Short mmCIF file of C-alpha atoms and ligand atoms in Angstrom, two decimals:
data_model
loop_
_atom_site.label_atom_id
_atom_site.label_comp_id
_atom_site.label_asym_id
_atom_site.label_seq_id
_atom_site.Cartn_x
_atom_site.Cartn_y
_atom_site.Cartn_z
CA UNK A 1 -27.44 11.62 -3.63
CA UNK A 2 -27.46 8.88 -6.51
CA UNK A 3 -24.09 7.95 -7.12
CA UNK A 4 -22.18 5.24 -9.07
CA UNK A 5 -18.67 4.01 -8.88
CA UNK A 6 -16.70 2.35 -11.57
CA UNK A 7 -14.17 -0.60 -10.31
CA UNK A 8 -14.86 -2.24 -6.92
CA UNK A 9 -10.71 -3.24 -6.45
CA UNK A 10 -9.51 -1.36 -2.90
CA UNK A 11 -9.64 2.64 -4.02
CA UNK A 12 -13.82 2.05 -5.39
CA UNK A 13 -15.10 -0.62 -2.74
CA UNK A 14 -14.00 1.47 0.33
CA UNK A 15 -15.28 4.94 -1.17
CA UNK A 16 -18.65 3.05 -2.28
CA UNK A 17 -19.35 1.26 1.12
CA UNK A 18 -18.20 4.74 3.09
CA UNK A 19 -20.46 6.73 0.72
CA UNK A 20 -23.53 4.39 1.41
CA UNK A 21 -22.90 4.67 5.39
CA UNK A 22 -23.33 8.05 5.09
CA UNK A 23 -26.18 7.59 3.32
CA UNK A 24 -26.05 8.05 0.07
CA UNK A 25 -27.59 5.38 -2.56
CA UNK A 26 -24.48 3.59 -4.21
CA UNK A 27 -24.07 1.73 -7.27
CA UNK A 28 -21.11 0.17 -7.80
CA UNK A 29 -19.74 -1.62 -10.97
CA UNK A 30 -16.81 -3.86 -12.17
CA UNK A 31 -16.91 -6.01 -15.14
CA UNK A 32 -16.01 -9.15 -12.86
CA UNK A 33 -18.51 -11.11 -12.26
CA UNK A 34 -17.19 -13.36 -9.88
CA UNK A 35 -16.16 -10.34 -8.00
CA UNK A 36 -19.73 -8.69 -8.07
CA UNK A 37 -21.36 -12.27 -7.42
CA UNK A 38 -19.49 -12.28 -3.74
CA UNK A 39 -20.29 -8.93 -3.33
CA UNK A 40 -24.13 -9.18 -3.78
CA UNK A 41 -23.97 -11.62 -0.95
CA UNK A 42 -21.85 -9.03 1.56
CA UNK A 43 -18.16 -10.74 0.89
CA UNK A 44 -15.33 -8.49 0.71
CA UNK A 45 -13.47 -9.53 -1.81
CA UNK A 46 -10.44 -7.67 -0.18
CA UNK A 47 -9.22 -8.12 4.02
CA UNK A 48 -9.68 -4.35 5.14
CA UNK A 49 -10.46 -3.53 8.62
CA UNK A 50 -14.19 -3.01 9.25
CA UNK A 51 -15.36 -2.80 5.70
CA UNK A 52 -17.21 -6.00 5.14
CA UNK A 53 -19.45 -5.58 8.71
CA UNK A 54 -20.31 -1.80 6.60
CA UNK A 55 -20.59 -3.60 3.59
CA UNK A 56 -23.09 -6.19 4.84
CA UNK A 57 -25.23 -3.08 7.17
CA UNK A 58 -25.05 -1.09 4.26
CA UNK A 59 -26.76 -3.58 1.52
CA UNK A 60 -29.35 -4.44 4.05
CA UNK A 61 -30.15 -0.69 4.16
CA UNK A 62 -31.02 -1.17 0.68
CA UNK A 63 -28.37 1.74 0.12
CA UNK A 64 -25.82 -0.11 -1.50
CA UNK A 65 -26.33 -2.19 -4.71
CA UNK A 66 -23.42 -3.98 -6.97
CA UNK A 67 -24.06 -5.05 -10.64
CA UNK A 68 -22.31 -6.04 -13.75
CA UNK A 69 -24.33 -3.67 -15.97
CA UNK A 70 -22.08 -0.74 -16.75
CA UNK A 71 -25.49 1.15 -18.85
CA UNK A 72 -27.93 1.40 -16.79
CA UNK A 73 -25.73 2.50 -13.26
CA UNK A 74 -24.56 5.44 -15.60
CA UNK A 75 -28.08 6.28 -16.63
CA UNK A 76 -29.69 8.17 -13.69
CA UNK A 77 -27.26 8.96 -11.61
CA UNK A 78 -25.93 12.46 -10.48
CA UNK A 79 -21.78 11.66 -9.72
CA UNK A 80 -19.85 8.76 -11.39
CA UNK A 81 -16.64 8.30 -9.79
CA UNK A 82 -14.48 6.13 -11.33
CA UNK A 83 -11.71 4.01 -9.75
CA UNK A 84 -10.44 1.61 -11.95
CA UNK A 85 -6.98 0.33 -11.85
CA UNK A 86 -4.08 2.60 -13.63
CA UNK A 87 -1.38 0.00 -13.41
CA UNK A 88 2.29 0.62 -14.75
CA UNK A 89 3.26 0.02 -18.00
CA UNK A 90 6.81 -1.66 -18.63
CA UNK A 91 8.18 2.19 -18.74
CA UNK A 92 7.06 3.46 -15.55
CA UNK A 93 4.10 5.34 -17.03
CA UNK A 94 0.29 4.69 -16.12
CA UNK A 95 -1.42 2.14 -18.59
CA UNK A 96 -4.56 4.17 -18.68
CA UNK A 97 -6.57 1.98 -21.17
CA UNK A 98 -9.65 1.00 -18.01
CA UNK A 99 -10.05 4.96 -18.18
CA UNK A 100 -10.29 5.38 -21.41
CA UNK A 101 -12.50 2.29 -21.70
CA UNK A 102 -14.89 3.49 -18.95
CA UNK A 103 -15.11 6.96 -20.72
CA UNK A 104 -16.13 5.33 -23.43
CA UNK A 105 -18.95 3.79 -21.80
CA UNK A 106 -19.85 6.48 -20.19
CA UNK A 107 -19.90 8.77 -23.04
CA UNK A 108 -22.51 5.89 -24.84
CA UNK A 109 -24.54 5.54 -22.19
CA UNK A 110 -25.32 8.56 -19.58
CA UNK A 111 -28.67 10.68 -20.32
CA UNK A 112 -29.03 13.27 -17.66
CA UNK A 113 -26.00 16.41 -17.11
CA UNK A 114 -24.04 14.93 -14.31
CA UNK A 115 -20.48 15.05 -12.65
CA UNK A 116 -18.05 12.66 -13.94
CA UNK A 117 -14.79 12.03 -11.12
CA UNK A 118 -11.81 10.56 -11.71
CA UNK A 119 -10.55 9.26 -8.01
CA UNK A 120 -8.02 6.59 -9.91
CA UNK A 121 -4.60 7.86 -9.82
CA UNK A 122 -3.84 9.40 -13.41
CA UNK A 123 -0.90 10.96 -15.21
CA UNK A 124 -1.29 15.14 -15.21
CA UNK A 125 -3.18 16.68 -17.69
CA UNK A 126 -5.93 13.54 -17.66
CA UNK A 127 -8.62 15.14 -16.58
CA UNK A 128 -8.52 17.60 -19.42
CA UNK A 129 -8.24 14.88 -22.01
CA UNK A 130 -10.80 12.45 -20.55
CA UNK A 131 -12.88 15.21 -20.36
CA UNK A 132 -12.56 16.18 -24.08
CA UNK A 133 -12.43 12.05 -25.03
CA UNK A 134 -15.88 12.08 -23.54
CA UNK A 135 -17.04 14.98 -24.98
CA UNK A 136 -16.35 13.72 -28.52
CA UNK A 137 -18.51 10.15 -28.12
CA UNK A 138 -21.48 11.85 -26.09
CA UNK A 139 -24.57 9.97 -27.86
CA UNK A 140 -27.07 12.53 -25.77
CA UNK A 141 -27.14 16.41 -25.93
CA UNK A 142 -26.03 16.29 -22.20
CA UNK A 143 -24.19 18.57 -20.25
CA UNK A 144 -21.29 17.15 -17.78
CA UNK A 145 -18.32 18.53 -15.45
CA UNK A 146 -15.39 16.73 -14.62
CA UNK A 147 -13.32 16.21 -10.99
CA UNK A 148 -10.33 15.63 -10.27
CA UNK A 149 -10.70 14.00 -6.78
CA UNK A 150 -7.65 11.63 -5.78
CA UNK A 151 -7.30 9.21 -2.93
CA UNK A 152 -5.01 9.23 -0.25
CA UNK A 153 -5.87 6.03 1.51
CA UNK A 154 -3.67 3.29 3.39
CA UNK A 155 -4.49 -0.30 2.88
CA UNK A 156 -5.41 -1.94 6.10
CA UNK A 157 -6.89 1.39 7.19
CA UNK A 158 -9.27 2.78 4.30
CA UNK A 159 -12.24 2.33 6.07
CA UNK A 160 -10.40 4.53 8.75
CA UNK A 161 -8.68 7.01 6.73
CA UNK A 162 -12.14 7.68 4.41
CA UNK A 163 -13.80 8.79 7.58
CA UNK A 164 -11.18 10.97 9.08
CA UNK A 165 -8.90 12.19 6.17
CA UNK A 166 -6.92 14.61 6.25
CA UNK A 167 -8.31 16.46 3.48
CA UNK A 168 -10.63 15.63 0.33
CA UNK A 169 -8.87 17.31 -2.70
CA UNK A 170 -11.38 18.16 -5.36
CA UNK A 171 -9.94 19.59 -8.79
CA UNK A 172 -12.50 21.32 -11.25
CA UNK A 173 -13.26 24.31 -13.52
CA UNK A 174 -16.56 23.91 -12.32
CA UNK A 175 -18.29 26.09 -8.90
CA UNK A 176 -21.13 23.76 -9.29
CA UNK A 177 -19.04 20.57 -9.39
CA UNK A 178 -16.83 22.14 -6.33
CA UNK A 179 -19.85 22.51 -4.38
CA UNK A 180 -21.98 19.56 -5.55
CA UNK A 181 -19.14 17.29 -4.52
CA UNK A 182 -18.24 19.23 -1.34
CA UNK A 183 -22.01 18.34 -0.17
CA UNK A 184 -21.44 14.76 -0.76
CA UNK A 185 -18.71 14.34 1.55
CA UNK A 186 -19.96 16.69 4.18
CA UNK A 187 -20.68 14.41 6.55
CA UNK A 188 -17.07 13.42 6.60
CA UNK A 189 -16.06 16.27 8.06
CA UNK A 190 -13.10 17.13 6.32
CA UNK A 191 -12.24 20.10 4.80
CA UNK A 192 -12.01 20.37 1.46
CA UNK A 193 -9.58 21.65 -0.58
CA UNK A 194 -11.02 23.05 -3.81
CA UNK A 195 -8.20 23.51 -7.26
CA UNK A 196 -8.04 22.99 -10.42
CA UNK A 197 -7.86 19.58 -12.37
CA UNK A 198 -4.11 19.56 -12.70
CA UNK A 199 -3.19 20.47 -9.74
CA UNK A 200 -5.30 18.22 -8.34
CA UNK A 201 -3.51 15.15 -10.01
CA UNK A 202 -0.18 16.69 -9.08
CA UNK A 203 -1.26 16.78 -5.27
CA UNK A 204 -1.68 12.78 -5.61
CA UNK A 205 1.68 11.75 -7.38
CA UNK A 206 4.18 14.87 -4.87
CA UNK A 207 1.90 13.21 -1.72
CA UNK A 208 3.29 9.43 -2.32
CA UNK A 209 6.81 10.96 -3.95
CA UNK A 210 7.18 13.41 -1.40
CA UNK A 211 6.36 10.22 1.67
CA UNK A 212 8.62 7.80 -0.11
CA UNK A 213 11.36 10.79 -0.16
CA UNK A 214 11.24 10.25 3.98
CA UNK A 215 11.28 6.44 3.60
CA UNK A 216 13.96 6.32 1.63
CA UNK A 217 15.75 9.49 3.50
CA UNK A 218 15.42 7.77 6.80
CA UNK A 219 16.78 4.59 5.46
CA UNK A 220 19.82 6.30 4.15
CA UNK A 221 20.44 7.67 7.41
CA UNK A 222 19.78 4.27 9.08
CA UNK A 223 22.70 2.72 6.80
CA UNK A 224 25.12 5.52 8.00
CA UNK A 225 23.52 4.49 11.44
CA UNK A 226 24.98 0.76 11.38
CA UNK A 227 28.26 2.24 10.45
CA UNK A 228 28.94 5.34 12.99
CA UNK A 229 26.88 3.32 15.84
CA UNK A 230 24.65 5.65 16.02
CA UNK A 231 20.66 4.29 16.53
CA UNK A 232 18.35 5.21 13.66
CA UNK A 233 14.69 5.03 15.90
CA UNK A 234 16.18 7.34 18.31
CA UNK A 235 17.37 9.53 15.54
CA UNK A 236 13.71 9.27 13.86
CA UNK A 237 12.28 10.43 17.14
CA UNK A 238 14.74 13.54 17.43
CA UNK A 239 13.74 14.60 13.90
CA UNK A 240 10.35 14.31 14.61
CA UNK A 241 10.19 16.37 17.56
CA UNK A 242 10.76 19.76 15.16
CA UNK A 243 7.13 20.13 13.92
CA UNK A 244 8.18 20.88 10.32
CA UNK A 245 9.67 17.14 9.94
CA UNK A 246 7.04 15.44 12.20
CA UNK A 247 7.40 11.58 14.10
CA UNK A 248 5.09 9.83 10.40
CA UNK A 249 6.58 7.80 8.19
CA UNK A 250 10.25 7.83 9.55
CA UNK A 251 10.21 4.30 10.16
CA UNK A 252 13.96 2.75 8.57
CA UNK A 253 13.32 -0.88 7.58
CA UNK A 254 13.49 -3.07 4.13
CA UNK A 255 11.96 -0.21 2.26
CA UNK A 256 8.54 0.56 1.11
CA UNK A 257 6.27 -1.51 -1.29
CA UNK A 258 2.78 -1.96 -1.64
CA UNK A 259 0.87 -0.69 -4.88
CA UNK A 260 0.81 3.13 -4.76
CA UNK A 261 4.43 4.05 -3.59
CA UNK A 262 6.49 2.38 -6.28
CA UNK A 263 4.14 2.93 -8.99
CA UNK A 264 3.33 6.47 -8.33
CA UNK A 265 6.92 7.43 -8.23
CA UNK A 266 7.74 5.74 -11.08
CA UNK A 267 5.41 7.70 -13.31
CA UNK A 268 5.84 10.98 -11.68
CA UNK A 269 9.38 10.07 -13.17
CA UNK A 270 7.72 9.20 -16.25
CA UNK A 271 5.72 12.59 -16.16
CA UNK A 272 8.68 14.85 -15.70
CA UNK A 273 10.54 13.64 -18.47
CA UNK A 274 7.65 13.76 -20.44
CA UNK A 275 8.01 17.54 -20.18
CA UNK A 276 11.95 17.24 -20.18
CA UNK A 277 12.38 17.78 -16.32
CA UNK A 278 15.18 14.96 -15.45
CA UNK A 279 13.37 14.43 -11.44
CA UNK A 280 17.15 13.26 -9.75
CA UNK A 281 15.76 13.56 -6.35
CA UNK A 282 12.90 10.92 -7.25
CA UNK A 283 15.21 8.37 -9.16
CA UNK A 284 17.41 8.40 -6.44
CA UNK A 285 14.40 7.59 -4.22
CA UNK A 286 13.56 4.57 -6.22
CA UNK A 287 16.97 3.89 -6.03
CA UNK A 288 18.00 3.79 -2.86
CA UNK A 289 14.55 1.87 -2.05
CA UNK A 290 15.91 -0.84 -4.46
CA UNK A 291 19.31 -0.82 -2.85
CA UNK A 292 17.16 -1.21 0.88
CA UNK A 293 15.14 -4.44 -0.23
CA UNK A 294 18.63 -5.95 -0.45
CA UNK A 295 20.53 -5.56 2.25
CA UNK A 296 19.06 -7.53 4.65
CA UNK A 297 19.86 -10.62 2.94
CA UNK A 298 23.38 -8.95 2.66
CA UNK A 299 23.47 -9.24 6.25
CA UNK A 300 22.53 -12.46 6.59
CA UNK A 301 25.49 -13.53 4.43
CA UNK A 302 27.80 -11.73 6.06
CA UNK A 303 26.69 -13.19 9.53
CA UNK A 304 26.13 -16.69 8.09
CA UNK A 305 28.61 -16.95 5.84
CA UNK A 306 27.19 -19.69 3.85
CA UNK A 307 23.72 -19.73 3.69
CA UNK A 308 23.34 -23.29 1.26
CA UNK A 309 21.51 -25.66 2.96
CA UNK A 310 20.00 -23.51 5.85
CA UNK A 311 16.57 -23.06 6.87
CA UNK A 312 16.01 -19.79 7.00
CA UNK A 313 12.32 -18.67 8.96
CA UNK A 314 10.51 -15.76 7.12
CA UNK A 315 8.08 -14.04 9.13
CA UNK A 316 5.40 -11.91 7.14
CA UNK A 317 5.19 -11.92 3.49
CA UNK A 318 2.37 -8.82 3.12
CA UNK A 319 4.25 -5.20 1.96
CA UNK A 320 3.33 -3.88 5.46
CA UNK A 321 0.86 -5.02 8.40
CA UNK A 322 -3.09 -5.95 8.44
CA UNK A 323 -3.59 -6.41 4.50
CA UNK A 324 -2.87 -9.07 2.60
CA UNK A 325 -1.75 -7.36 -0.63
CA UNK A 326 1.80 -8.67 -1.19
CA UNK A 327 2.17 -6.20 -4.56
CA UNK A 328 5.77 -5.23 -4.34
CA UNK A 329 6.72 -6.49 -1.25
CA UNK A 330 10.31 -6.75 -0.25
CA UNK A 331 9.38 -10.03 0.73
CA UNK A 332 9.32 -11.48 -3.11
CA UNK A 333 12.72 -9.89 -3.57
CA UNK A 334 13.86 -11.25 -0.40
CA UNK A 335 13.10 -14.47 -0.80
CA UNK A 336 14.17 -14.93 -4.25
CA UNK A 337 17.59 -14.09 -3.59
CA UNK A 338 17.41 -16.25 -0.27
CA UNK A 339 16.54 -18.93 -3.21
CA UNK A 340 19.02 -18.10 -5.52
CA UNK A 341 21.74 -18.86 -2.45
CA UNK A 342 20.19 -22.03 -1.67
CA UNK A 343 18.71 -21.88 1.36
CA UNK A 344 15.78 -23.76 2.71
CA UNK A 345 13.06 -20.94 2.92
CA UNK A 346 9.88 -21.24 5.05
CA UNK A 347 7.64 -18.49 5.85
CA UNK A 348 4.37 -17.88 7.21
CA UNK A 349 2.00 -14.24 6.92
CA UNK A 350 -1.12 -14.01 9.34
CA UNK A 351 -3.29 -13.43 6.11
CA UNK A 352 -1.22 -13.12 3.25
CA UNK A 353 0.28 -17.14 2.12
CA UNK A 354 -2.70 -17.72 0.00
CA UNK A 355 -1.45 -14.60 -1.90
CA UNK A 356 1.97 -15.03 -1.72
CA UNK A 357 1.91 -18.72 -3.26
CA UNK A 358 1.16 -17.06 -6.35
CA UNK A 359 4.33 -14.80 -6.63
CA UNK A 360 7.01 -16.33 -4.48
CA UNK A 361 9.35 -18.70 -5.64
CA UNK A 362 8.50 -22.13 -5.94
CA UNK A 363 11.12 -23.66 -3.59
CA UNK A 364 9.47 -21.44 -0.66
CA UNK A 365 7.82 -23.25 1.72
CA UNK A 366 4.28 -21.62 3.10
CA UNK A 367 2.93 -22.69 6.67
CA UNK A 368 0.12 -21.75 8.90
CA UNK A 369 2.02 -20.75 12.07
CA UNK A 370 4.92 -18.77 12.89
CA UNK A 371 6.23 -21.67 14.89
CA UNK A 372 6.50 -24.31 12.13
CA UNK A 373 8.20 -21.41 10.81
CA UNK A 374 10.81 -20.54 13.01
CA UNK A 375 11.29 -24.91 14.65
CA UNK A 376 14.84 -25.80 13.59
CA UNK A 377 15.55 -22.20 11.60
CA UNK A 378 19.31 -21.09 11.34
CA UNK A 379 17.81 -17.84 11.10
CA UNK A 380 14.42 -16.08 11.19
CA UNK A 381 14.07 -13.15 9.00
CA UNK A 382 11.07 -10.94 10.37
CA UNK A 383 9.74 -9.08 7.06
CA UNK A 384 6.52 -7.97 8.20
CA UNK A 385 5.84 -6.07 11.62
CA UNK A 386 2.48 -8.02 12.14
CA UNK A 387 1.47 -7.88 15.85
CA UNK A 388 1.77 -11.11 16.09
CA UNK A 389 5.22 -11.29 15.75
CA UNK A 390 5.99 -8.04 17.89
CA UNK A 391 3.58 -9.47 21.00
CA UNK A 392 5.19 -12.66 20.73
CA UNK A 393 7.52 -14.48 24.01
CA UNK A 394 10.84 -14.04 22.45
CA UNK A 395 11.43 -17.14 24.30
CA UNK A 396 9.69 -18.99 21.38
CA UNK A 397 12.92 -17.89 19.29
CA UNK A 398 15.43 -19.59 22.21
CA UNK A 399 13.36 -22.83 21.97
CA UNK A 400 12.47 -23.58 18.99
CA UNK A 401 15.38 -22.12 16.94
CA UNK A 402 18.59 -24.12 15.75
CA UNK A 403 20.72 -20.92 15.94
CA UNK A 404 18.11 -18.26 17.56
CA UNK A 405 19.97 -15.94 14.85
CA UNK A 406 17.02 -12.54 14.06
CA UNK A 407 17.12 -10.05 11.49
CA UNK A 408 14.85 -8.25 11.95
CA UNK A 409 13.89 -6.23 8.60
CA UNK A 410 10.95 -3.97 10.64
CA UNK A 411 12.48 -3.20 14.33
CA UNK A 412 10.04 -5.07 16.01
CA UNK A 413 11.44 -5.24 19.18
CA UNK A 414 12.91 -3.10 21.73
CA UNK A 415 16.89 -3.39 22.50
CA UNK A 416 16.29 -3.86 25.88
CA UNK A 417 13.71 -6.57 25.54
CA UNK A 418 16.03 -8.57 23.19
CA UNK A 419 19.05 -8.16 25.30
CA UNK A 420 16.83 -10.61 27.98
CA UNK A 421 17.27 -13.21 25.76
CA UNK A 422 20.03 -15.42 23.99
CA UNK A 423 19.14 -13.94 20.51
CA UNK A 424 21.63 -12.81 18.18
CA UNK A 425 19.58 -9.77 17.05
CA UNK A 426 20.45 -7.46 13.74
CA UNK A 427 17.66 -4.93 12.89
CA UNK A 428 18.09 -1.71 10.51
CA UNK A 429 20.55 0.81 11.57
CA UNK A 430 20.60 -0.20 15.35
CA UNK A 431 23.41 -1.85 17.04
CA UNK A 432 23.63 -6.02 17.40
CA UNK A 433 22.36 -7.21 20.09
CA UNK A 434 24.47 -10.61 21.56
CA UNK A 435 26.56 -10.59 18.49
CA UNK A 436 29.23 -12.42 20.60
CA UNK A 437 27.14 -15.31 20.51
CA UNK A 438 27.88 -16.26 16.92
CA UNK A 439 31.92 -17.21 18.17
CA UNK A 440 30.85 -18.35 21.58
CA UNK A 441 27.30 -20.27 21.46
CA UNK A 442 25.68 -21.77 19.06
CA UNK A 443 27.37 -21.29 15.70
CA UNK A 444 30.00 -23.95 14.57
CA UNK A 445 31.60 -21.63 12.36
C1 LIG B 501 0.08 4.77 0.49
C2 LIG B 501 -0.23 6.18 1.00
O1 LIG B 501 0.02 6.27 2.40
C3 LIG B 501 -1.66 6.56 0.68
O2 LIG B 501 -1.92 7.90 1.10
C4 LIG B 501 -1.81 6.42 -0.83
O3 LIG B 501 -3.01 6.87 -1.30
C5 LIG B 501 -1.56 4.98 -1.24
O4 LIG B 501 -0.22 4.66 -0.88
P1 LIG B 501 -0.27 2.28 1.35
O5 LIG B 501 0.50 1.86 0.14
O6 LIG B 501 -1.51 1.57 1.69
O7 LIG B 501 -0.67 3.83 1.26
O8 LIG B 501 0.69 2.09 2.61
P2 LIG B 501 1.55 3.00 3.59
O9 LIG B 501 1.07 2.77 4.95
O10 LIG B 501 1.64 4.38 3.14
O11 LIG B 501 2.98 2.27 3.45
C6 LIG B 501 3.63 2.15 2.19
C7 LIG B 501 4.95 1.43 2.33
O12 LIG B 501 5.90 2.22 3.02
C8 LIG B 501 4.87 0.10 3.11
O13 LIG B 501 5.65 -0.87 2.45
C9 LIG B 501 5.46 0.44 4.46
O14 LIG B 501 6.05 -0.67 5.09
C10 LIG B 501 6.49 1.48 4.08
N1 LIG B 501 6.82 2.41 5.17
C11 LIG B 501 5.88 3.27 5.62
C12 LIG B 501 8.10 2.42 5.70
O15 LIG B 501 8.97 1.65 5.30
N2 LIG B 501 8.39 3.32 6.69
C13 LIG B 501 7.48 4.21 7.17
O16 LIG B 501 7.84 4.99 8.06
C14 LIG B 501 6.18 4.18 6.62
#
């Protein structure tokens, strides 16, 4: 099948280069040039697991092509999928002007009936009015059906999670579109699950709402956790035992970030009070997720007392493991307020400082391993649960800390393995471990 994908950030890059391994002939497009320039020569432009070796096999194939030139990819092909960013506008709602912009485009340029997809992550109702948008500035007597067909793919494992979904949601009026589409991702496997356009885009935004209502649930519980003594993993791991709550995404720690999980709620908030539906459940979500990002630096006052003048170690800066998007990560938060206390902040991310040094505050200073990090801290805060730091000889901490003070923001380590050591050791709604030692060892407080 000829097909042609519009934006080549996370969302159209994996779906083009999994498309192509399957065999289809991709074209992908993105009005960066710099972008497309790295891309011709097999570059990922993004770190995600496996997709640059598919990348680079799949251009060699001569099955996979990138370009600049929106016209002519929309000319001859049979599916245009677009994926172009839908970021959030100061209210909460999706700034859908790339859409609108690629419709346009579209509308000016295709000359053969086609299927026109809409994978980005758009407000309800899109479909219908994209659909009608193009419609309206159709230069060709062409005939066209539109898809709703959302993503549900985790950074770090898109590659992955393309291959073996869960399920490939496709949203149309149209049998032909239904099955045309349902053909081109046979050879994933997956069922699909065929709907109608609205529904469709629903699916996306209760998905993300519905798995940041157990983030933000589990947290909750994890704060009652630290104050009944009570431990929040095991808790988890008793919920998830009863099949209808499952072990995923019960994780407590510094709440979630990234760029799907905060946006996405925010305009499904956005879209129910568009029709007058005030979503409390949601808000509270968001809330509670805002409250999270802050506590662990609450802790570290409380333990510290005066945190002026300390060097404080923060491991991992990405918004969760093997990316390095750092797009609403806690970190930011974290350290600014670290910052604003006047502490001496140094932190270190596998992959993620060059992105980081964008964001973060000034003051914060990056290095390239965790133990420049962590030599002469007062306190390590571990922000990220990299591998790195979970595999890592806790011994490290002993040695080359000031105060081997943790708090651990991800539960990286097991109570029993911490206990080993002379760590002071706070994580999210699990007892201390050694929190004697701030009277009786090392702190002069
Ligand atoms: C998410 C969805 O999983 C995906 O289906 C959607 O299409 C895009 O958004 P992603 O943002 O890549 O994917 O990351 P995910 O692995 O879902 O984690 C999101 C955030 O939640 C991270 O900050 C992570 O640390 C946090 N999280 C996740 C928790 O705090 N606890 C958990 O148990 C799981």
């Amino acid at each position: 099948m000829e097909i042609t994908v519009v934006g080549c950030g996370y969302v159209g890059l994996v779906t083009a280069v999994c498309l192509s391994h399957i065999g289809h002939k991709v074209t992908c497009v993105d009005i960066d040039k710099e972008k497309i320039n790295q891309l011709q020569n097999g570059l990922s432009p993004i770190y995600e697991t496996g997709l640059e070796e598919l990348l680079q096999k799949n251009i060699a194939l001569g099955r996979l092509h990138f370009t600049t030139n929106h016209k002519d990819s929309y000319k001859n092909t049979e599916v245009i999928i677009i994926a172009v960013g839908t970021p959030p506008k100061q209210d909460g709602s999706a700034n859908l002007d790339s859409i609108y912009q690629t419709a346009l485009d579209i509308a000016k340029s295709i000359v053969n009936d086609g299927i026109i997809v809409i994978k980005s992550t758009v407000p309800v109702g899109t479909n219908s009015k994209i659909q009608r948008y193009i419609q309206e500035n159709l230069i060709s007597n062409v005939h066209f059906d539109m898809v709703s067909n959302p993503e549900f793919l985790r950074e770090g494992s898109a590659v992955y999670d393309t291959f073996y979904s869960d399920r490939i949601v496709i949203g149309t009026n149209s049998e032909r579109a239904a099955r045309t589409l349902s053909a081109m991702y046979k050879k994933f496997n997956t069922q699909a699950f065929i709907t109608d356009p609205s529904t469709a885009e629903m699916i996306k935004y209760a998905s993300n709402a519905f798995l940041a209502t157990k983030i933000s649930f589990i947290n909750e519980i994890s704060n009652i956790c630290e104050k009944v003594g009570a431990n929040v993993e095991d808790v988890a791991n008793g919920m998830g035992f009863d099949k209808r709550i499952g072990h995923a995404f019960l994780n407590a720690g510094i709440g979630y970030g990234g760029s799907c999980f905060p946006k996405d709620t925010r305009a499904l908030v956005h879209i129910a009070s568009d029709v007058e539906h005030d979503f409390d459940l949601l808000k509270s979500v968001i809330n509670v997720n805002n409250k999270q990002q802050k506590l662990l630096v609450q802790k570290v006052v409380s333990t510290l007392q005066e945190i002026k003048g300390q060097h404080i170690a923060v491991l991992g800066l990405s918004f969760k493991p093997n990316t390095s998007d750092i797009r609403e990560a806690p970190s930011i938060k974290i350290a600014e307020q670290l910052i604003e206390l006047g502490a001496n902040v140094v932190a270190y991310d596998p992959i993620a400082n060059e992105n980081a040094k964008a964001v973060l505050p000034n003051e914060v200073r990056l290095v390239s391993t965790k133990e420049e990090a962590i030599n002469g801290s007062d306190a390590v805060l571990i922000l990220t649960e990299w591998e790195e730091f979970k595999d890592m000889d806790l011994q490290i901490y002993v040695e080359l800390m000031n105060k081997p003070i943790i708090f651990d923001g991800r539960n990286c380590y097991d109570l029993k393995r911490v206990k080993k050591h002379n760590i002071e050791y706070h994580s999210i709604g699990r007892p201390i471990i050694n929190a004697y030692m701030d009277t009786t060892l090392f702190l002069e407080r």
